[in-house]
Short mmCIF file of C-alpha atoms and ligand atoms in Angstrom, two decimals:
data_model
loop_
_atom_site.label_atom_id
_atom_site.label_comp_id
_atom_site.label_asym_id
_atom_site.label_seq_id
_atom_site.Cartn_x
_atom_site.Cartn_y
_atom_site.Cartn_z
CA UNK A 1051 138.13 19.57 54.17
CA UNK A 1052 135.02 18.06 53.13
CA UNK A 1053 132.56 18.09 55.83
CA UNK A 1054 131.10 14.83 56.61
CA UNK A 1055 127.60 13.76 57.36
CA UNK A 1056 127.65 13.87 61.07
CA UNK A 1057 123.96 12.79 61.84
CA UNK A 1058 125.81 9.18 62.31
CA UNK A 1059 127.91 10.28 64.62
CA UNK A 1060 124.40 10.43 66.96
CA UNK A 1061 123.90 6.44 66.19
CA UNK A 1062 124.85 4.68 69.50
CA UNK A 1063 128.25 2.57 69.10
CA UNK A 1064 126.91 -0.88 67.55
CA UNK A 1065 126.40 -2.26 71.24
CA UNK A 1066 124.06 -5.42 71.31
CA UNK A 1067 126.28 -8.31 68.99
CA UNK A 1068 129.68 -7.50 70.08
CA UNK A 1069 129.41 -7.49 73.36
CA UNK A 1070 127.70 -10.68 73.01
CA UNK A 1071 130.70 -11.67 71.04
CA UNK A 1072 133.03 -10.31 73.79
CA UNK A 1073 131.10 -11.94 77.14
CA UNK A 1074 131.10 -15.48 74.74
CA UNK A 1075 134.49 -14.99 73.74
CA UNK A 1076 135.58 -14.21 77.90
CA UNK A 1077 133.79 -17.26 79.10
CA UNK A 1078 135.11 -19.58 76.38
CA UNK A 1079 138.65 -18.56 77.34
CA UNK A 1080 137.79 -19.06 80.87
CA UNK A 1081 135.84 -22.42 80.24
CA UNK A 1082 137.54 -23.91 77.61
CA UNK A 1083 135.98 -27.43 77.59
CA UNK A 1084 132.56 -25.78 77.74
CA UNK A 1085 130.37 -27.10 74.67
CA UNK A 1086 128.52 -23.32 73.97
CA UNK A 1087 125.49 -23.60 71.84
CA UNK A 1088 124.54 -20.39 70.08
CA UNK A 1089 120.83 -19.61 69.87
CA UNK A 1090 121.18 -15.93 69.74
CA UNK A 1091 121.99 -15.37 65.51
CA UNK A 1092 119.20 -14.30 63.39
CA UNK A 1093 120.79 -16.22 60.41
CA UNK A 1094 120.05 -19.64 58.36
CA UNK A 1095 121.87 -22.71 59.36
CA UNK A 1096 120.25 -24.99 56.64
CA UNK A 1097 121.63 -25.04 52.76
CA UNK A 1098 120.20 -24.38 50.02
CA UNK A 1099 117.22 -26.82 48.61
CA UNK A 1100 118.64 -28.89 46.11
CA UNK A 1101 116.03 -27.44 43.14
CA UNK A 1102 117.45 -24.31 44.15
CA UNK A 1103 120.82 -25.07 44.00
CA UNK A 1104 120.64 -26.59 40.36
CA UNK A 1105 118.68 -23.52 39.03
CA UNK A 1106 121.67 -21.38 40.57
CA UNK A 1107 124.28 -23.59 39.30
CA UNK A 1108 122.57 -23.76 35.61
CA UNK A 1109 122.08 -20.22 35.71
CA UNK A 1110 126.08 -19.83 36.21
CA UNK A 1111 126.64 -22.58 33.49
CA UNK A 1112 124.19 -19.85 31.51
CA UNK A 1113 126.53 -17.33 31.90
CA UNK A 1114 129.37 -19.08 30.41
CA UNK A 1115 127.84 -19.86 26.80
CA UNK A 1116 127.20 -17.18 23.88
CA UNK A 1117 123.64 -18.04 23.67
CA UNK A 1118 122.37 -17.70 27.03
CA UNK A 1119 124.80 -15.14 28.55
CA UNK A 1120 123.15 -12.25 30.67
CA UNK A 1121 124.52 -9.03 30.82
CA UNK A 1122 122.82 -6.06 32.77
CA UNK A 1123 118.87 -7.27 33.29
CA UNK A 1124 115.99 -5.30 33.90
CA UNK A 1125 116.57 -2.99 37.12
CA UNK A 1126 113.14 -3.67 38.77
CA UNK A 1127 114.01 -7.31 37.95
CA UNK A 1128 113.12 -10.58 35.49
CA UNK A 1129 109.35 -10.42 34.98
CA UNK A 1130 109.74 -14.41 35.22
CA UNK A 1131 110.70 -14.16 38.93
CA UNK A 1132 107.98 -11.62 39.08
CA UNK A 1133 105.38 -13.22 37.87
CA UNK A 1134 106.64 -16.36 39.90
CA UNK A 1135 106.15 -14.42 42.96
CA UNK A 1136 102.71 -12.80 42.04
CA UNK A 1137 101.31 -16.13 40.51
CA UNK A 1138 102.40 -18.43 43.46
CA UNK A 1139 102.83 -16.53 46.85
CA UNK A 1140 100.32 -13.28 46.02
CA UNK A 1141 97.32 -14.77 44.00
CA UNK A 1142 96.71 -17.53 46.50
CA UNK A 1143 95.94 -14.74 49.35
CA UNK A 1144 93.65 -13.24 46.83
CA UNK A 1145 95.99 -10.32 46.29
CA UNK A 1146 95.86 -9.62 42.55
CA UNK A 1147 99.29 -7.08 41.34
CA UNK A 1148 100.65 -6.12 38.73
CA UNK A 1149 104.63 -6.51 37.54
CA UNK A 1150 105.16 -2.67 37.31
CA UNK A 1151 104.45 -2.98 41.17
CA UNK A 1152 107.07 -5.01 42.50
CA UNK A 1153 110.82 -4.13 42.47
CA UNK A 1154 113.47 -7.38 42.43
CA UNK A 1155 116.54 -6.28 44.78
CA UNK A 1156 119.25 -7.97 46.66
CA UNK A 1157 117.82 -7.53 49.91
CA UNK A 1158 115.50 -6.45 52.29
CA UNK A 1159 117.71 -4.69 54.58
CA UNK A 1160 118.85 -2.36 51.81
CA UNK A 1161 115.35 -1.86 51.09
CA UNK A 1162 113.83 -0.81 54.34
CA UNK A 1163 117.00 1.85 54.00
CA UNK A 1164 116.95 3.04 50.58
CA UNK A 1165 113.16 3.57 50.32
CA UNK A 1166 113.61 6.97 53.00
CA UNK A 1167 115.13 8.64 49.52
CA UNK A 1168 111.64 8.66 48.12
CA UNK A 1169 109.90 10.45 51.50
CA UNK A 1170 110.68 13.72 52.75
CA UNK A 1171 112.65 14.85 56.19
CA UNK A 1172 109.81 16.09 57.91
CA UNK A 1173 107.49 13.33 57.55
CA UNK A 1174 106.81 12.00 61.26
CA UNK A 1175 107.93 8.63 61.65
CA UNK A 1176 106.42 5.49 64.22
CA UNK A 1177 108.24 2.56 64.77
CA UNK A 1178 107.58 -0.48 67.55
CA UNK A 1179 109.86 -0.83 70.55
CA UNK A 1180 111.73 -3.54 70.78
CA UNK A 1181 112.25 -3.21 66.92
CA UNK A 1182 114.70 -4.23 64.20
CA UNK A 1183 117.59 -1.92 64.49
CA UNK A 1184 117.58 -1.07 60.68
CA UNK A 1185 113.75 1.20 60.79
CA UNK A 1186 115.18 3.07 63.54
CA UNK A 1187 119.25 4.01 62.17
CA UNK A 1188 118.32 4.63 58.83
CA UNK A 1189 116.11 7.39 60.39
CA UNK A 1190 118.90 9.11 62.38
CA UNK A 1191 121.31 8.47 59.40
CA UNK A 1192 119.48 10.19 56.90
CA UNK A 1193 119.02 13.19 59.20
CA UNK A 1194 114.87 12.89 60.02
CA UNK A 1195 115.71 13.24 64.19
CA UNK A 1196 117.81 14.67 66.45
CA UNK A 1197 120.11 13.22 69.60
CA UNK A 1198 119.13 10.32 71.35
CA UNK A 1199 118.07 10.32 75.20
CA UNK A 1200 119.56 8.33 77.94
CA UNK A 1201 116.93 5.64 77.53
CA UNK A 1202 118.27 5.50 73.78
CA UNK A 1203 114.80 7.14 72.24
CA UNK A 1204 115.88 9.41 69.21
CA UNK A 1205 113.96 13.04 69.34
CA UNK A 1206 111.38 13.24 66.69
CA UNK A 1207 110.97 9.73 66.59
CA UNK A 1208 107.86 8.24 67.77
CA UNK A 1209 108.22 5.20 69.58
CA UNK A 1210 105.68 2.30 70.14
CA UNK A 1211 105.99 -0.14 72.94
CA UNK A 1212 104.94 -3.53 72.34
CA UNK A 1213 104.79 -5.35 75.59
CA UNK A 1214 102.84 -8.29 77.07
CA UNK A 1215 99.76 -5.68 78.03
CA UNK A 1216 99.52 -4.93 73.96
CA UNK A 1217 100.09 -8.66 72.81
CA UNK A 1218 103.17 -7.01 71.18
CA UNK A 1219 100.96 -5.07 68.84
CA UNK A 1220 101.70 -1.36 69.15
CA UNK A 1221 98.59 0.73 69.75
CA UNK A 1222 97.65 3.22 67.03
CA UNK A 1223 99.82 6.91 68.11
CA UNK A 1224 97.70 9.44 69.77
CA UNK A 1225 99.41 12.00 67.50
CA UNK A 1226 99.46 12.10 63.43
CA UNK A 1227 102.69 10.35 62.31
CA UNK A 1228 103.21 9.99 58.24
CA UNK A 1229 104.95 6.41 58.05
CA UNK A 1230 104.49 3.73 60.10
CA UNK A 1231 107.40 0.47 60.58
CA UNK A 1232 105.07 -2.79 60.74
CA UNK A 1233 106.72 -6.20 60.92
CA UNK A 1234 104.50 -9.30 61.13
CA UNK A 1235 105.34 -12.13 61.78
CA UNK A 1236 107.81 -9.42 63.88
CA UNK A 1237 111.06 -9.75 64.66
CA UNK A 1238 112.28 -10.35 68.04
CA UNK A 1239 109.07 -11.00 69.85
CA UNK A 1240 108.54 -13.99 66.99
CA UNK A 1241 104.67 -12.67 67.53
CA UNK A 1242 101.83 -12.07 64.91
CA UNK A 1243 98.88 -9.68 63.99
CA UNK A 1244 95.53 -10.87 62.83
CA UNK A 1245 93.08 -9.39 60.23
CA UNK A 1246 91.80 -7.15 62.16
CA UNK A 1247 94.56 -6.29 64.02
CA UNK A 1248 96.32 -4.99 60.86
CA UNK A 1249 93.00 -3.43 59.92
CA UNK A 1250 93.14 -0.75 62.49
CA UNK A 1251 96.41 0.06 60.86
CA UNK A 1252 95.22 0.28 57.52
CA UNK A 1253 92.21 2.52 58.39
CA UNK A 1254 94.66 4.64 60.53
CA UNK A 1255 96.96 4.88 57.74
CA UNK A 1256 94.24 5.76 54.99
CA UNK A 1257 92.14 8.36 57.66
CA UNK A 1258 95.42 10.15 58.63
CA UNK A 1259 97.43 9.89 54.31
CA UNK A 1260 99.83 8.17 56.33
CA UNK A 1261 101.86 5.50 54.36
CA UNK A 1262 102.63 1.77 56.52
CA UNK A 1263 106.20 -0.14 55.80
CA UNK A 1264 104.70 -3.81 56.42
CA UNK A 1265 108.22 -5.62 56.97
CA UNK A 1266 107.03 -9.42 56.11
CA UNK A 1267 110.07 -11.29 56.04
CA UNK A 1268 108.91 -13.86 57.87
CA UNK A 1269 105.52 -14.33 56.31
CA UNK A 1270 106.66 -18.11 55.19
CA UNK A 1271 107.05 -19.36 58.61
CA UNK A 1272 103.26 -18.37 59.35
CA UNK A 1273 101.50 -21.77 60.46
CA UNK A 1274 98.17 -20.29 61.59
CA UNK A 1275 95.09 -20.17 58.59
CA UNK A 1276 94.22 -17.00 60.30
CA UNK A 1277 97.06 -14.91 60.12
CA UNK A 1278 97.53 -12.62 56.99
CA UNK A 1279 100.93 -13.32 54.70
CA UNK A 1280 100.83 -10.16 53.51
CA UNK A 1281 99.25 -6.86 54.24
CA UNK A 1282 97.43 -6.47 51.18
CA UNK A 1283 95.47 -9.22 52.51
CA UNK A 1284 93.46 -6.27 54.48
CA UNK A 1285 90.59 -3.86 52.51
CA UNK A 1286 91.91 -0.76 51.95
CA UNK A 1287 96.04 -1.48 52.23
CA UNK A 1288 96.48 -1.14 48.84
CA UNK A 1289 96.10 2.77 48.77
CA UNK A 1290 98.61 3.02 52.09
CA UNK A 1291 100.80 0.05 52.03
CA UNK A 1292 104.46 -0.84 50.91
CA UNK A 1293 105.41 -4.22 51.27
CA UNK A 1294 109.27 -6.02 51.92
CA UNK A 1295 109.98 -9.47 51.76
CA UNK A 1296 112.85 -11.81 51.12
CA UNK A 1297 113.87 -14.40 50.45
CA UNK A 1298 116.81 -14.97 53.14
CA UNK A 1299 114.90 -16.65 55.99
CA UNK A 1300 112.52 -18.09 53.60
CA UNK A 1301 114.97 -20.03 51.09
CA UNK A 1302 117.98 -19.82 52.93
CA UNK A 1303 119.11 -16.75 51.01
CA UNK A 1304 121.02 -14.88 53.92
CA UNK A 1305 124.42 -15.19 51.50
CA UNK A 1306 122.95 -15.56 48.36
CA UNK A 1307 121.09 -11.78 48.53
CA UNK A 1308 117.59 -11.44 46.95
CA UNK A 1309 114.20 -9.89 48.43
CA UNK A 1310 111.56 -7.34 46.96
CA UNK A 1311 109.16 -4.60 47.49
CA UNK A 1312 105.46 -3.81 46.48
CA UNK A 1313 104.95 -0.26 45.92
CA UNK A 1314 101.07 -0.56 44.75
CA UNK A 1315 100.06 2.13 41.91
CA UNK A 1316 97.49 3.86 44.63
CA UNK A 1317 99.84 4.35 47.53
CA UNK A 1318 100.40 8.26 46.91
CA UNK A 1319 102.08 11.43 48.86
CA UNK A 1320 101.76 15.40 48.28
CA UNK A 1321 104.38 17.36 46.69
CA UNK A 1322 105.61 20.49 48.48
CA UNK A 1323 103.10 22.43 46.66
CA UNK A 1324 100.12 20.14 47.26
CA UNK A 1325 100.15 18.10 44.25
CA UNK A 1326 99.04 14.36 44.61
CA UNK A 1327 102.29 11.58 43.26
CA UNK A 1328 103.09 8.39 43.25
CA UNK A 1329 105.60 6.66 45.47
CA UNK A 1330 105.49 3.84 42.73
CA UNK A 1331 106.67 6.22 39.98
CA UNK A 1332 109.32 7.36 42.15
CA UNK A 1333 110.89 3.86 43.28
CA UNK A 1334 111.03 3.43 39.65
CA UNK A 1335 112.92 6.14 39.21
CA UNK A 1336 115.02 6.02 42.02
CA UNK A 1337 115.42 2.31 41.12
CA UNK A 1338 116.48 2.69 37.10
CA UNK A 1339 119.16 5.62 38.47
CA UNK A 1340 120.70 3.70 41.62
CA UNK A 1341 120.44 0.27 41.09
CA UNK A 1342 120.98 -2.07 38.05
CA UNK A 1343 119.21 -4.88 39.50
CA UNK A 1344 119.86 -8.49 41.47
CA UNK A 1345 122.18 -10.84 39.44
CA UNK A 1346 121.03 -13.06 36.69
CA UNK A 1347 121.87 -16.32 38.49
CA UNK A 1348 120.16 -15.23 41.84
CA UNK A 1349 117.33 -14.51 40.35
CA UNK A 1350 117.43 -17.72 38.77
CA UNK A 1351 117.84 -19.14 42.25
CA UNK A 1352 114.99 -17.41 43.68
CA UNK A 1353 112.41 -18.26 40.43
CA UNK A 1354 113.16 -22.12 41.64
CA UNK A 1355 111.77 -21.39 45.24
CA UNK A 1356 108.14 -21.44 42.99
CA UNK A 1357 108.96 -24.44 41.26
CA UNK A 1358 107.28 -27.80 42.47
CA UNK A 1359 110.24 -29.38 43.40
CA UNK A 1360 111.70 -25.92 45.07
CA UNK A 1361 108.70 -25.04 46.72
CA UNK A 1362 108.33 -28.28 48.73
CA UNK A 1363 111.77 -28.66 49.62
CA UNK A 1364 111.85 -24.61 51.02
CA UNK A 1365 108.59 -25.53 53.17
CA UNK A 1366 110.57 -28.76 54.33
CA UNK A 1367 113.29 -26.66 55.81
CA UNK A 1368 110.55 -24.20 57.00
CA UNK A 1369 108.99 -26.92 58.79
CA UNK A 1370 112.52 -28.05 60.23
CA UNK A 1371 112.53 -24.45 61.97
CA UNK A 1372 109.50 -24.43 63.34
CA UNK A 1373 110.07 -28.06 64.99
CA UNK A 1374 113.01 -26.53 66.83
CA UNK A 1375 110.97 -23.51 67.51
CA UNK A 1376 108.19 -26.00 69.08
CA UNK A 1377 110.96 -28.10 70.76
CA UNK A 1378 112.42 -24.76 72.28
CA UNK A 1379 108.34 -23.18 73.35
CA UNK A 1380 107.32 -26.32 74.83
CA UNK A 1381 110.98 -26.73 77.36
CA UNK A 1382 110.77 -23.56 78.36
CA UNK A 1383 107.26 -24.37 78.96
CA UNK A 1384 107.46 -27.06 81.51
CA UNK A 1385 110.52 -24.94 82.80
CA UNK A 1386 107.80 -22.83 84.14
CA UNK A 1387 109.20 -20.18 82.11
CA UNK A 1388 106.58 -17.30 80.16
CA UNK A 1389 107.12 -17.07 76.46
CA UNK A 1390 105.87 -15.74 73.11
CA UNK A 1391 105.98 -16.21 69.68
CA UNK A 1392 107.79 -19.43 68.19
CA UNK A 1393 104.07 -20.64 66.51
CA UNK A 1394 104.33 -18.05 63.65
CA UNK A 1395 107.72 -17.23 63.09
CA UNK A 1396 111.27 -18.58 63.93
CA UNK A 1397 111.85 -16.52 67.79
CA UNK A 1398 110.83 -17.26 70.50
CA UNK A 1399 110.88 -14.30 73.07
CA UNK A 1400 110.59 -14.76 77.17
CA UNK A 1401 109.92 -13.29 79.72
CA UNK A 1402 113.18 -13.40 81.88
CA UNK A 1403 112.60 -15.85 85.19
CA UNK A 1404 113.08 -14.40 88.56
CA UNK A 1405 112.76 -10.81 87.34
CA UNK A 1406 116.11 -10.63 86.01
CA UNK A 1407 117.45 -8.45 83.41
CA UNK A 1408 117.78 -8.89 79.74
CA UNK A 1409 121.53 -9.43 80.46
CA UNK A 1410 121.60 -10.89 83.83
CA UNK A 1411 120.02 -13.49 82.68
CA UNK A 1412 122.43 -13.54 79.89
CA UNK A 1413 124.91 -14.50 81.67
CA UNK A 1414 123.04 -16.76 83.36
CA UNK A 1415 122.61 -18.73 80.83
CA UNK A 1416 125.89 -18.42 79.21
CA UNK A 1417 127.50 -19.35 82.88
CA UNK A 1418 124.87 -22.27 84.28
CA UNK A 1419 123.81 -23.67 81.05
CA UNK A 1420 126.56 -22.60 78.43
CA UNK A 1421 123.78 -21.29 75.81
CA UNK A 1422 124.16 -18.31 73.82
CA UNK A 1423 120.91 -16.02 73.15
CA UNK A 1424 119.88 -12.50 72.63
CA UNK A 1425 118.65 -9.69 75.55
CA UNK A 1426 115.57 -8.20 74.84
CA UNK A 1427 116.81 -5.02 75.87
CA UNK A 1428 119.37 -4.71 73.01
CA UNK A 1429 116.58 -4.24 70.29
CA UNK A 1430 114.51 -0.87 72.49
CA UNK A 1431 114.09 -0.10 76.16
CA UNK A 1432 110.45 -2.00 76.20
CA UNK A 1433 112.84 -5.54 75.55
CA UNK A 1434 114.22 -5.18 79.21
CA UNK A 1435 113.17 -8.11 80.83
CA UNK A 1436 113.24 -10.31 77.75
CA UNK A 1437 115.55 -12.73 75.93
CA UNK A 1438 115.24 -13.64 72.26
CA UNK A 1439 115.80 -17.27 71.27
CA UNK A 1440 116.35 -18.18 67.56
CA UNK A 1441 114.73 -21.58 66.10
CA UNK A 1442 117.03 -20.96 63.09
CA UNK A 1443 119.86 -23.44 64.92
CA UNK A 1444 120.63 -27.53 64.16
CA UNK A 1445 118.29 -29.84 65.61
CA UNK A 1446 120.84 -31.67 68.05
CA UNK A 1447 121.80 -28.51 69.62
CA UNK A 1448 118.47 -27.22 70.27
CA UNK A 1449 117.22 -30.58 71.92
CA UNK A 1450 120.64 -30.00 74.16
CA UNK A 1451 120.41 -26.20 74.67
CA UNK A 1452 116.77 -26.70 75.65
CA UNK A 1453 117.77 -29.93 77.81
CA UNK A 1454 120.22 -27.87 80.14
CA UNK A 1455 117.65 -24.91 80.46
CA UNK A 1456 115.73 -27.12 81.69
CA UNK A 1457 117.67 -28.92 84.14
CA UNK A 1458 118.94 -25.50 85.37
CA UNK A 1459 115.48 -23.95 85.79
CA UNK A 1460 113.43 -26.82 87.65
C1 PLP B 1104 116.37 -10.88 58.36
C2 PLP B 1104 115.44 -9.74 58.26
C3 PLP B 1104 115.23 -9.08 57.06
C4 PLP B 1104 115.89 -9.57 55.78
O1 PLP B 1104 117.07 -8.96 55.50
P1 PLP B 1104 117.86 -9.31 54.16
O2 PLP B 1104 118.63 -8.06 53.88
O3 PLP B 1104 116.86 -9.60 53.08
O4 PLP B 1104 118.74 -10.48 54.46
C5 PLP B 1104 114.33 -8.03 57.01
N1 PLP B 1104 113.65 -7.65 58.11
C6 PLP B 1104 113.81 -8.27 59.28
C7 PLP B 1104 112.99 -7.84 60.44
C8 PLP B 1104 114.71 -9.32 59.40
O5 PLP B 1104 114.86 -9.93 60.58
#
């Protein structure tokens, strides 16, 4: 028989959504006149802006005449979305790149996976805590730890709380670790770095020939002049940093698939024998042999985010967001309740009233106020005692969600 590879049967069973899914599903049965609102999803609830949709649609139409068919494009991707992206969400930061240095994919999850192929095993590894389950499973899958511990910490793994004491920025390790997991504005605490912040990371990372994974995938629903977009914002990150974005929270593309990567030119790694190469030559090469690139009419899709019409109808939505994430922060304000995030980015993550767990108060609030959100506790041990709430929902339902937390909590 052929053996299988059994580092994934050390994953823990996918724990955190479905049981959600089964305590919502028990209480609707129970309750069946209960209105539940669901502020615990991490996807869009918006369409698509009507620019986009026409560039998507045309770009089908495209594909139906002799003339402009599209067959198999460019595997790194259209250099007229790339140049798109450089010209109007890079150059503004005063981040100059060039094409051969960002990769066109159809997604950012896939991304964060597939770019392990290009590192070796026994490069040490740092990722925050609470974190976005995809740095630290792709790890264990691809065989760079060994069992986890009853607290759920992976060996070989190095962890990094972020907590209330560190702002929810992760202090630099006290031992030499090879890649570092950065995501700004992060995902769940909905908190952000600053300049120099990220700086410490960057001089870490170039001191120590350590390479940073800057996860920006929310960088669009940064509201603050201050905060960085993107880490090559920061001196220095160009020699250490790759960079993933997408454009699913940003543009609504959750269904429709498209994000990217920066590998810059600089950001090099030894060779077993000492030799200095690029990671940018081999994502190249691991894209043109794995991959054969996003779909014409996506692509399309995404190019009309940067148009004038696109661009201000993506930051209207944006803004839509970020008034429900304001309506949710102030509530749970004057219900006395401690929270984070929700000025930079769509979450907004509290600290659970009353000292209750991440899932006591759960079911609190699935039981008392009929509102659906995520533990803190499901995304790392250092969540306990925290609750996620999404901004991502429709406006009515937030106003009512927030409404009855309110009326429950004073
Ligand atoms: C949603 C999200 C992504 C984007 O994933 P896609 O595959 O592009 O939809 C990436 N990182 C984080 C932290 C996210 O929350």
């Amino acid at each position: 028989m052929a053996k299988i590879n059994d580092n994934y049967l050390k994953l823990k069973a996918g724990y955190l959504f479905p049981e959600i899914g089964r305590r919502v599903r028990a209480f609707a049965e129970a309750n069946p006149s209960a209105k539940v609102i669901r502020l615990g999803i991490g996807d869009v609830t918006r369409p698509l802006a009507p620019a986009v949709l026409k560039a998507f649609h045309d770009a089908v139409d495209d594909l139906g005449t002799t003339d402009q068919f599209a067959g198999y494009g460019p595997e790194q991707g259209y250099d007229w979305l790339i140049n798109a992206i450089i010209e109007k969400s890079y150059k503004p930061l005063g981040v100059s790149l060039c094409t051969s240095e960002m990769f066109i994919s159809d997604g950012s999850k896939c991304d964060c996976a597939n770019i392990l192929d290009i590192f070796a095993l026994d490069n040490v590894v740092a990722i925050g805590d609470p974190v976005y389950p995809v740095y630290n499973d792709t790890n264990v899958m691809i065989g760079r730890t060994g069992e986890a511990n009853e607290k759920g910490y992976y060996e070989n793994i190095v962890y990094m709380p972020c907590n209330e004491a560190n702002n929810f920025i992760p202090a630099l390790p006290t031992q030499k670790v090879d890649i570092i997991y950065l995501c700004f504005p992060n995902n769940p605490t909905g908190t952000v770095a600053s300049k120099a912040e990220l700086k410490k990371w960057v001089d870490y990372a170039n001191a120590n020939n350590a390479v940073i994974f800057f996860d920006a995938a929310y960088e669009a629903f940064i509201t603050n002049p201050d905060i960085p977009h993107s880490i090559y914002e920061i001196e220095g990150a160009k020699k250490c940093a790759i960079e993933f974005r997408s454009f699913s929270k940003t543009a609504g593309f959750t269904g429709v698939r498209c994000g990217l990567v920066v590998v810059p030119e600089e950001v090099m790694g030894t060779t077993t024998t000492g030799e200095e190469y690029s990671f940018n030559k081999l994502w190249l090469r691991r894209t043109t042999t794995k991959f054969n690139g996003a779909s014409y009419p996506v692509q399309r899709a995404a190019a009309a985010v940067y148009s004038d019409e696109g661009w201000k109808q993506t930051k209207e939505i944006i803004d839509y967001y970020m008034e429900n994430a304001r309506i949710i922060r102030e509530g749970l304000k004057e219900a006395g309740v401690t929270c984070f995030g929700g000025v930079d980015a769509p979450y907004i993550w509290l600290k659970t009233p009353g000292n209750l767990t991440s899932w006591e108060f759960f079911d609190k609030l699935l039981n008392e106020c009929n509102v659906v959100g995520t533990p803190g506790s499901g995304f790392g041990p250092s969540g306990e005692g925290y609750f996620r709430l999404s901004a991502f929902g429709h406006r009515e339902n937030v106003i009512e969600a927030v409404g009855r937390i309110k009326k429950n909590l004073k």
